[in-house]
Tab-separated table of C-alpha atoms and ligand atoms in Angstrom:
chain	number	residue	atom	x	y	z
E	1	MET	CA	19.012	5.962	-11.123
E	2	ASN	CA	16.352	8.705	-10.989
E	3	SER	CA	16.154	9.803	-6.832
E	4	ASN	CA	12.263	10.647	-7.473
E	5	SER	CA	11.944	7.076	-7.386
E	6	LEU	CA	9.694	5.022	-4.895
E	7	VAL	CA	10.633	1.652	-4.284
E	8	SER	CA	10.666	1.387	-0.745
E	9	ILE	CA	8.863	3.238	1.751
E	10	ASP	CA	12.130	3.258	3.878
E	11	ASP	CA	14.129	5.594	1.221
E	12	ILE	CA	11.657	8.726	2.397
E	13	SER	CA	11.704	10.516	5.464
E	14	ARG	CA	9.149	11.665	8.206
E	15	ASP	CA	8.982	15.024	6.615
E	16	GLU	CA	8.780	13.622	2.988
E	17	ILE	CA	6.123	11.470	4.116
E	18	LEU	CA	3.889	14.444	5.805
E	19	ASP	CA	4.236	16.358	3.163
E	20	LEU	CA	2.754	13.753	0.606
E	21	LEU	CA	-0.232	13.676	3.127
E	22	GLU	CA	-0.838	17.167	2.859
E	23	ARG	CA	-0.628	16.625	-0.922
E	24	ALA	CA	-2.986	13.972	-1.129
E	25	ARG	CA	-5.378	16.614	1.137
E	26	VAL	CA	-5.043	18.909	-1.686
E	27	PHE	CA	-6.060	16.108	-4.212
E	28	GLU	CA	-8.640	15.239	-2.199
E	29	GLN	CA	-10.172	18.344	-1.883
E	30	ASN	CA	-9.976	18.699	-6.287
E	31	PRO	CA	-8.426	15.557	-7.880
E	32	ASN	CA	-9.067	17.239	-11.300
E	33	HIS	CA	-6.547	19.823	-12.233
E	34	LYS	CA	-5.119	19.032	-15.580
E	35	ILE	CA	-1.325	19.258	-14.369
E	36	LEU	CA	-0.042	16.368	-16.093
E	37	ASP	CA	-1.095	17.401	-19.775
E	38	GLY	CA	1.556	16.146	-21.829
E	39	LYS	CA	2.868	13.156	-19.318
E	40	VAL	CA	2.716	10.068	-20.578
E	41	VAL	CA	2.992	6.977	-17.668
E	42	ALA	CA	3.273	3.482	-17.981
E	43	THR	CA	1.337	0.906	-15.549
E	44	LEU	CA	3.162	-2.510	-16.290
E	45	PHE	CA	1.594	-5.017	-14.223
E	46	PHE	CA	3.210	-8.542	-13.635
E	47	GLU	CA	0.614	-9.260	-11.158
E	48	PRO	CA	-3.009	-8.968	-10.874
E	49	SER	CA	-4.259	-6.114	-9.399
E	50	THR	CA	-7.683	-3.888	-9.387
E	51	ARG	CA	-7.399	-0.849	-6.909
E	52	THR	CA	-3.787	-0.125	-7.413
E	53	ARG	CA	-3.506	-0.028	-11.096
E	54	LEU	CA	-7.013	1.804	-11.772
E	55	SER	CA	-6.082	4.228	-8.294
E	56	PHE	CA	-2.787	4.823	-10.115
E	57	GLU	CA	-4.439	5.221	-14.049
E	58	THR	CA	-7.249	6.822	-12.478
E	59	ALA	CA	-5.099	9.601	-10.936
E	60	VAL	CA	-2.939	10.265	-14.547
E	61	ASN	CA	-6.334	10.399	-16.094
E	62	ARG	CA	-7.960	13.013	-13.638
E	63	LEU	CA	-4.586	15.390	-13.891
E	64	GLY	CA	-4.745	15.759	-17.537
E	65	GLY	CA	-2.183	12.975	-18.336
E	66	ARG	CA	-1.803	9.907	-20.728
E	67	VAL	CA	-1.458	6.060	-19.871
E	68	ILE	CA	0.189	3.307	-21.380
E	69	GLY	CA	1.004	0.091	-20.114
E	70	PHE	CA	-0.572	-4.011	-19.590
E	71	SER	CA	-2.595	-5.533	-17.035
E	72	ASP	CA	-1.499	-8.711	-18.013
E	73	ALA	CA	2.099	-9.483	-19.057
E	74	ASN	CA	1.112	-12.464	-21.163
E	75	THR	CA	0.132	-9.955	-23.508
E	76	SER	CA	3.333	-8.727	-23.603
E	77	SER	CA	6.827	-9.436	-25.161
E	78	SER	CA	7.992	-11.001	-21.993
E	79	ALA	CA	5.582	-14.054	-22.897
E	80	LYS	CA	8.080	-14.053	-25.696
E	81	GLY	CA	10.922	-14.295	-23.247
E	82	GLU	CA	12.065	-10.495	-23.124
E	83	THR	CA	13.929	-9.728	-19.954
E	84	LEU	CA	12.452	-7.364	-16.896
E	85	LYS	CA	15.742	-5.214	-18.257
E	86	ASP	CA	15.129	-4.831	-21.925
E	87	THR	CA	11.107	-4.173	-21.225
E	88	ILE	CA	12.161	-1.475	-18.810
E	89	LYS	CA	14.658	0.434	-21.258
E	90	MET	CA	12.197	0.117	-24.149
E	91	VAL	CA	8.898	1.545	-22.165
E	92	SER	CA	11.672	4.367	-21.090
E	93	ASN	CA	11.679	5.511	-24.585
E	94	TYR	CA	8.008	6.014	-24.516
E	95	VAL	CA	7.047	7.356	-20.964
E	96	ASP	CA	7.864	10.066	-18.333
E	97	LEU	CA	7.110	7.232	-15.227
E	98	ILE	CA	6.696	3.839	-15.046
E	99	VAL	CA	4.702	2.290	-12.014
E	100	MET	CA	5.444	-1.436	-12.125
E	101	ARG	CA	4.065	-4.240	-10.010
E	102	HIS	CA	6.149	-7.370	-10.209
E	103	TYR	CA	6.155	-11.012	-8.808
E	104	LEU	CA	9.769	-10.511	-7.692
E	105	GLU	CA	10.911	-9.189	-4.670
E	106	GLY	CA	13.685	-6.423	-5.378
E	107	ALA	CA	12.299	-6.054	-9.133
E	108	ALA	CA	11.166	-2.428	-8.913
E	109	ARG	CA	14.977	-1.752	-7.116
E	110	TYR	CA	16.283	-3.056	-10.067
E	111	ALA	CA	14.388	-1.285	-12.573
E	112	THR	CA	15.780	1.764	-10.935
E	113	GLU	CA	19.121	0.765	-12.297
E	114	VAL	CA	18.288	0.294	-15.767
E	115	THR	CA	16.453	3.163	-15.995
E	116	ASP	CA	16.785	7.077	-15.588
E	117	VAL	CA	12.816	7.239	-15.925
E	118	PRO	CA	11.472	7.327	-12.394
E	119	ILE	CA	9.633	3.908	-11.252
E	120	ILE	CA	7.084	3.663	-8.529
E	121	ASN	CA	7.118	0.521	-7.282
E	122	ALA	CA	3.337	-1.150	-7.192
E	123	GLY	CA	4.149	-3.920	-5.117
E	124	ASP	CA	7.418	-6.103	-5.768
E	125	GLY	CA	6.564	-10.261	-4.428
E	126	ALA	CA	6.238	-10.159	-0.518
E	127	ASN	CA	8.530	-7.332	0.002
E	128	GLN	CA	6.795	-3.624	-0.426
E	129	HIS	CA	4.004	-1.632	-1.376
E	130	PRO	CA	5.086	2.084	-0.542
E	131	SER	CA	2.042	3.767	-2.843
E	132	GLN	CA	-0.275	1.289	-0.635
E	133	THR	CA	1.570	2.612	2.884
E	134	MET	CA	0.860	6.556	1.919
E	135	LEU	CA	-2.974	5.657	1.475
E	136	ASP	CA	-2.938	3.598	4.726
E	137	LEU	CA	-1.155	6.636	6.480
E	138	TYR	CA	-3.558	9.132	4.750
E	139	SER	CA	-6.462	6.961	5.842
E	140	ILE	CA	-5.165	6.340	9.673
E	141	TYR	CA	-4.290	10.016	9.860
E	142	LYS	CA	-7.900	10.933	8.632
E	143	THR	CA	-9.704	8.802	11.135
E	144	GLN	CA	-7.385	9.008	14.048
E	145	GLY	CA	-6.412	13.006	13.747
E	146	THR	CA	-2.996	11.704	14.314
E	147	LEU	CA	-0.168	9.152	13.089
E	148	GLU	CA	1.263	9.411	16.718
E	149	ASN	CA	1.529	7.077	19.757
E	150	LEU	CA	-1.285	4.566	18.208
E	151	THR	CA	-1.859	0.880	19.027
E	152	ILE	CA	-2.052	-0.984	15.669
E	153	THR	CA	-2.975	-4.616	15.285
E	154	MET	CA	-1.962	-6.605	11.981
E	155	VAL	CA	-3.856	-9.420	11.439
E	156	GLY	CA	-3.529	-12.797	9.209
E	157	ASP	CA	-0.718	-12.762	6.662
E	158	LEU	CA	1.884	-11.122	8.256
E	159	LYS	CA	4.861	-13.345	6.417
E	160	TYR	CA	3.806	-12.742	2.770
E	161	GLY	CA	1.703	-9.422	3.321
E	162	ARG	CA	3.818	-7.162	1.902
E	163	THR	CA	1.481	-4.032	2.853
E	164	VAL	CA	2.168	-4.689	6.351
E	165	HIS	CA	5.765	-4.610	6.233
E	166	SER	CA	5.558	-1.080	4.434
E	167	LEU	CA	3.181	-0.093	6.814
E	168	LEU	CA	5.341	-0.948	9.703
E	169	MET	CA	8.364	0.517	8.194
E	170	ALA	CA	7.161	3.955	7.948
E	171	MET	CA	5.051	3.790	11.103
E	172	ARG	CA	8.815	3.957	12.866
E	173	HIS	CA	8.643	7.802	12.732
E	174	PHE	CA	5.164	7.908	14.854
E	175	ASN	CA	6.030	6.033	18.270
E	176	PRO	CA	3.390	3.216	17.177
E	177	THR	CA	2.517	0.124	19.267
E	178	PHE	CA	2.035	-3.146	17.346
E	179	GLN	CA	0.002	-6.161	17.832
E	180	PHE	CA	0.854	-8.704	15.762
E	181	VAL	CA	-1.773	-11.601	15.190
E	182	ALA	CA	-0.998	-14.504	12.897
E	183	CYS	CA	-0.677	-18.269	13.211
E	184	GLU	CA	2.911	-19.762	13.424
E	185	GLU	CA	3.229	-20.214	9.574
E	186	LEU	CA	2.436	-16.803	8.618
E	187	LYS	CA	3.751	-14.710	11.831
E	188	MET	CA	5.858	-11.633	11.002
E	189	PRO	CA	9.486	-12.282	9.931
E	190	LYS	CA	12.369	-11.812	12.058
E	191	GLU	CA	13.932	-8.936	9.659
E	192	TYR	CA	10.769	-7.000	10.678
E	193	LYS	CA	11.129	-7.940	14.299
E	194	VAL	CA	14.781	-7.002	14.353
E	195	PHE	CA	13.623	-3.158	12.259
E	196	CYS	CA	11.070	-3.090	15.594
E	197	ASP	CA	13.767	-3.533	17.990
E	198	GLN	CA	16.591	-1.439	16.537
E	199	ASN	CA	14.154	1.638	15.969
E	200	GLY	CA	12.400	1.430	19.670
E	201	ILE	CA	9.066	-0.103	18.330
E	202	ARG	CA	6.866	-1.890	20.928
E	203	TYR	CA	5.332	-5.380	19.552
E	204	THR	CA	3.407	-8.353	21.164
E	205	GLU	CA	2.723	-11.445	19.216
E	206	HIS	CA	-0.666	-13.287	19.437
E	207	HIS	CA	-2.069	-16.667	18.065
E	208	ASP	CA	-5.873	-16.136	19.402
E	209	PHE	CA	-7.455	-13.121	17.692
E	210	SER	CA	-8.772	-12.038	21.431
E	211	PRO	CA	-11.224	-9.856	22.828
E	212	GLU	CA	-8.540	-8.014	24.570
E	213	VAL	CA	-6.449	-7.775	21.045
E	214	ILE	CA	-9.229	-6.039	19.583
E	215	ASN	CA	-10.188	-3.504	22.254
E	216	ALA	CA	-6.598	-1.976	22.860
E	217	SER	CA	-6.366	-1.263	19.248
E	218	ASP	CA	-6.877	2.223	17.373
E	219	ILE	CA	-6.368	0.176	13.726
E	220	LEU	CA	-7.191	-3.203	12.909
E	221	TYR	CA	-5.068	-3.815	9.908
E	222	MET	CA	-6.882	-7.304	8.262
E	223	THR	CA	-4.881	-8.958	5.584
E	224	ARG	CA	-5.704	-11.469	3.182
E	225	VAL	CA	-3.625	-15.086	3.106
E	226	GLN	CA	-1.851	-14.400	-0.070
E	227	ARG	CA	-2.121	-18.159	-1.659
E	228	GLU	CA	-0.055	-16.980	-4.662
E	229	ARG	CA	2.927	-16.776	-2.689
E	230	PHE	CA	2.741	-20.632	-1.173
E	231	SER	CA	4.490	-23.011	-3.029
E	232	ASP	CA	2.235	-25.760	-1.229
E	233	LEU	CA	-1.159	-25.289	-1.828
E	234	MET	CA	-1.802	-27.669	0.963
E	235	GLU	CA	-0.393	-25.450	3.450
E	236	TYR	CA	-2.198	-22.679	2.028
E	237	GLU	CA	-5.539	-24.527	2.435
E	238	LYS	CA	-4.713	-25.062	6.574
E	239	VAL	CA	-4.214	-21.503	7.349
E	240	LYS	CA	-6.449	-20.063	4.924
E	241	ASN	CA	-9.185	-19.361	7.287
E	242	LEU	CA	-7.790	-19.138	10.483
E	243	TYR	CA	-8.841	-15.467	11.362
E	244	THR	CA	-12.217	-13.632	10.335
E	245	LEU	CA	-13.213	-10.428	12.008
E	246	HIS	CA	-17.246	-10.709	12.258
E	247	ASN	CA	-19.326	-7.712	13.453
E	248	SER	CA	-20.199	-8.900	16.931
E	249	MET	CA	-16.412	-9.118	17.752
E	250	LEU	CA	-16.594	-5.187	17.739
E	251	ALA	CA	-18.797	-4.528	20.079
E	252	ASP	CA	-16.469	-3.269	23.007
E	253	SER	CA	-13.781	-1.794	20.697
E	254	LYS	CA	-12.708	1.698	21.142
E	255	PRO	CA	-14.831	4.294	19.531
E	256	ASN	CA	-11.779	5.375	17.519
E	257	LEU	CA	-11.486	1.968	16.320
E	258	ARG	CA	-11.313	1.761	12.447
E	259	VAL	CA	-10.928	-1.566	10.468
E	260	LEU	CA	-8.503	-1.319	7.567
E	261	HIS	CA	-7.627	-3.749	4.652
E	262	PRO	CA	-5.901	-3.485	1.727
E	263	LEU	CA	-8.121	-5.215	0.032
E	264	PRO	CA	-8.844	-7.330	-1.836
E	265	ARG	CA	-10.626	-9.776	1.123
E	266	VAL	CA	-11.237	-13.151	0.630
E	267	ASN	CA	-12.382	-14.361	3.908
E	268	GLU	CA	-11.051	-12.137	6.645
E	269	ILE	CA	-13.621	-9.752	7.164
E	270	ASP	CA	-17.247	-11.042	7.026
E	271	VAL	CA	-19.664	-9.026	5.335
E	272	ASP	CA	-21.785	-8.266	8.357
E	273	VAL	CA	-18.930	-6.153	9.411
E	274	ASP	CA	-19.146	-3.491	5.893
E	275	ASP	CA	-21.908	-1.259	7.443
E	276	ASN	CA	-20.318	-0.817	10.867
E	277	PRO	CA	-19.103	2.603	10.964
E	278	LYS	CA	-15.790	1.429	12.331
E	279	ALA	CA	-15.076	-0.420	8.789
E	280	TYR	CA	-13.145	2.002	6.165
E	281	TYR	CA	-11.727	-0.166	3.773
E	282	PHE	CA	-13.422	0.970	1.349
E	283	GLU	CA	-12.919	4.680	1.794
E	284	GLN	CA	-9.101	3.476	2.313
E	285	ALA	CA	-9.070	2.616	-1.079
E	286	ARG	CA	-10.721	5.605	-2.308
E	287	ASN	CA	-8.206	7.387	-0.441
E	288	GLY	CA	-5.776	5.783	-2.862
E	289	LEU	CA	-6.518	8.146	-5.544
E	290	TYR	CA	-5.526	11.087	-3.677
E	291	ALA	CA	-2.233	9.631	-2.398
E	292	ARG	CA	-1.047	8.188	-5.696
E	293	GLN	CA	-1.594	11.728	-7.407
E	294	ALA	CA	0.535	13.203	-4.612
E	295	ILE	CA	3.537	10.352	-5.660
E	296	ILE	CA	2.826	10.637	-9.251
E	297	CYS	CA	3.460	14.712	-9.013
E	298	LYS	CA	6.581	14.049	-6.325
E	299	ALA	CA	8.157	11.364	-8.808
E	300	LEU	CA	7.632	13.726	-11.847
E	301	GLY	CA	9.023	16.722	-9.862
E	302	ILE	CA	5.924	18.745	-10.139
E	303	ASP	CA	5.668	21.816	-7.758
E	304	ILE	CA	2.028	21.195	-7.391
E	305	TYR	CA	1.397	24.277	-5.594
E	306	LYS	CA	2.797	26.348	-8.468
E	307	GLU	CA	0.824	24.326	-11.338
E	308	LEU	CA	-2.452	24.404	-9.168
E	309	GLU	CA	-2.271	28.154	-9.460
E	310	LYS	CA	-1.850	27.716	-13.520
E	311	TYR	CA	-4.818	25.203	-13.711
E	312	PRO	CA	-7.817	25.968	-12.336
E	313	SER	CA	-9.790	23.319	-11.443
E	314	LYS	CA	-12.515	21.740	-13.861
D	1	CP	N1	-4.392	-3.338	-2.157
D	1	CP	C1	-4.051	-3.582	-3.748
D	1	CP	O1	-2.567	-4.140	-3.926
D	1	CP	O2	-5.138	-4.074	-4.166
D	1	CP	P1	-4.693	-4.513	-5.597
D	1	CP	O3	-4.107	-6.028	-5.700
D	1	CP	O4	-6.060	-4.732	-6.420
D	1	CP	O5	-4.190	-3.794	-6.357
């Protein structure tokens, strides 16, 4: 296993998180340094994606590297029955880094066991989405000026939403208070509440998306109900529209409140929120470019400060 892989947010320390955030800030100042000249990165997406794949690929392209891969596994030989192990071993022959999204929890971890090429987990089932967490942390830091002592309200699909699972784990370093808003069927899984208890993280659980909950929040983290994880679509139909944020609901919210959403949204945020200055989800997605440039360079073992001196920006 290559120790530069990023499989779970729990694999990196508080200092490493803060270092990545600082590197993201450097890339935001100029995302076009050609420091990946000669590097080839594979993006293997066994599940659909817009932001994650395109921001990873943009990140590589803007840094002067090359990208190969697939956005639809049906166009790869996995459709002929090739195993994940064989796919990873084959692609490892061609590239310096693999970014992969897979529907099976643990797939990225497994991939690290069959190759020495670093792996970045771009989402594995309902488990983890660590690069999303880095851009979420960067967004929180940029909007709040700190990661410490914040009240973060997570709303929607807390059972299957891998982004909330990763973010919860990362925030353990920063003394958060969580409010979990979900219906019974989609509440935060026990293992993550045990994680909170073990790490001294305060949390409360709510069925109602009430003014009290909203007005106590620094960050409102909305999530989509993950239709693709339901084996019974009747169950999905019952819960899909339970929580929708409307602009009027933000009237008495804290001045510093920001609304985040990993996107795509379906019905969780009404479009009337989009013009509210507290809506931050589109900027959040843009931050993904800079966070992922930082992650890619770390995975490739590139000392960006040294390299940036050699490659003037264009
Ligand atoms: N946030 C996120 O993972 O979006 P995509 O599914 O479009 O990559």
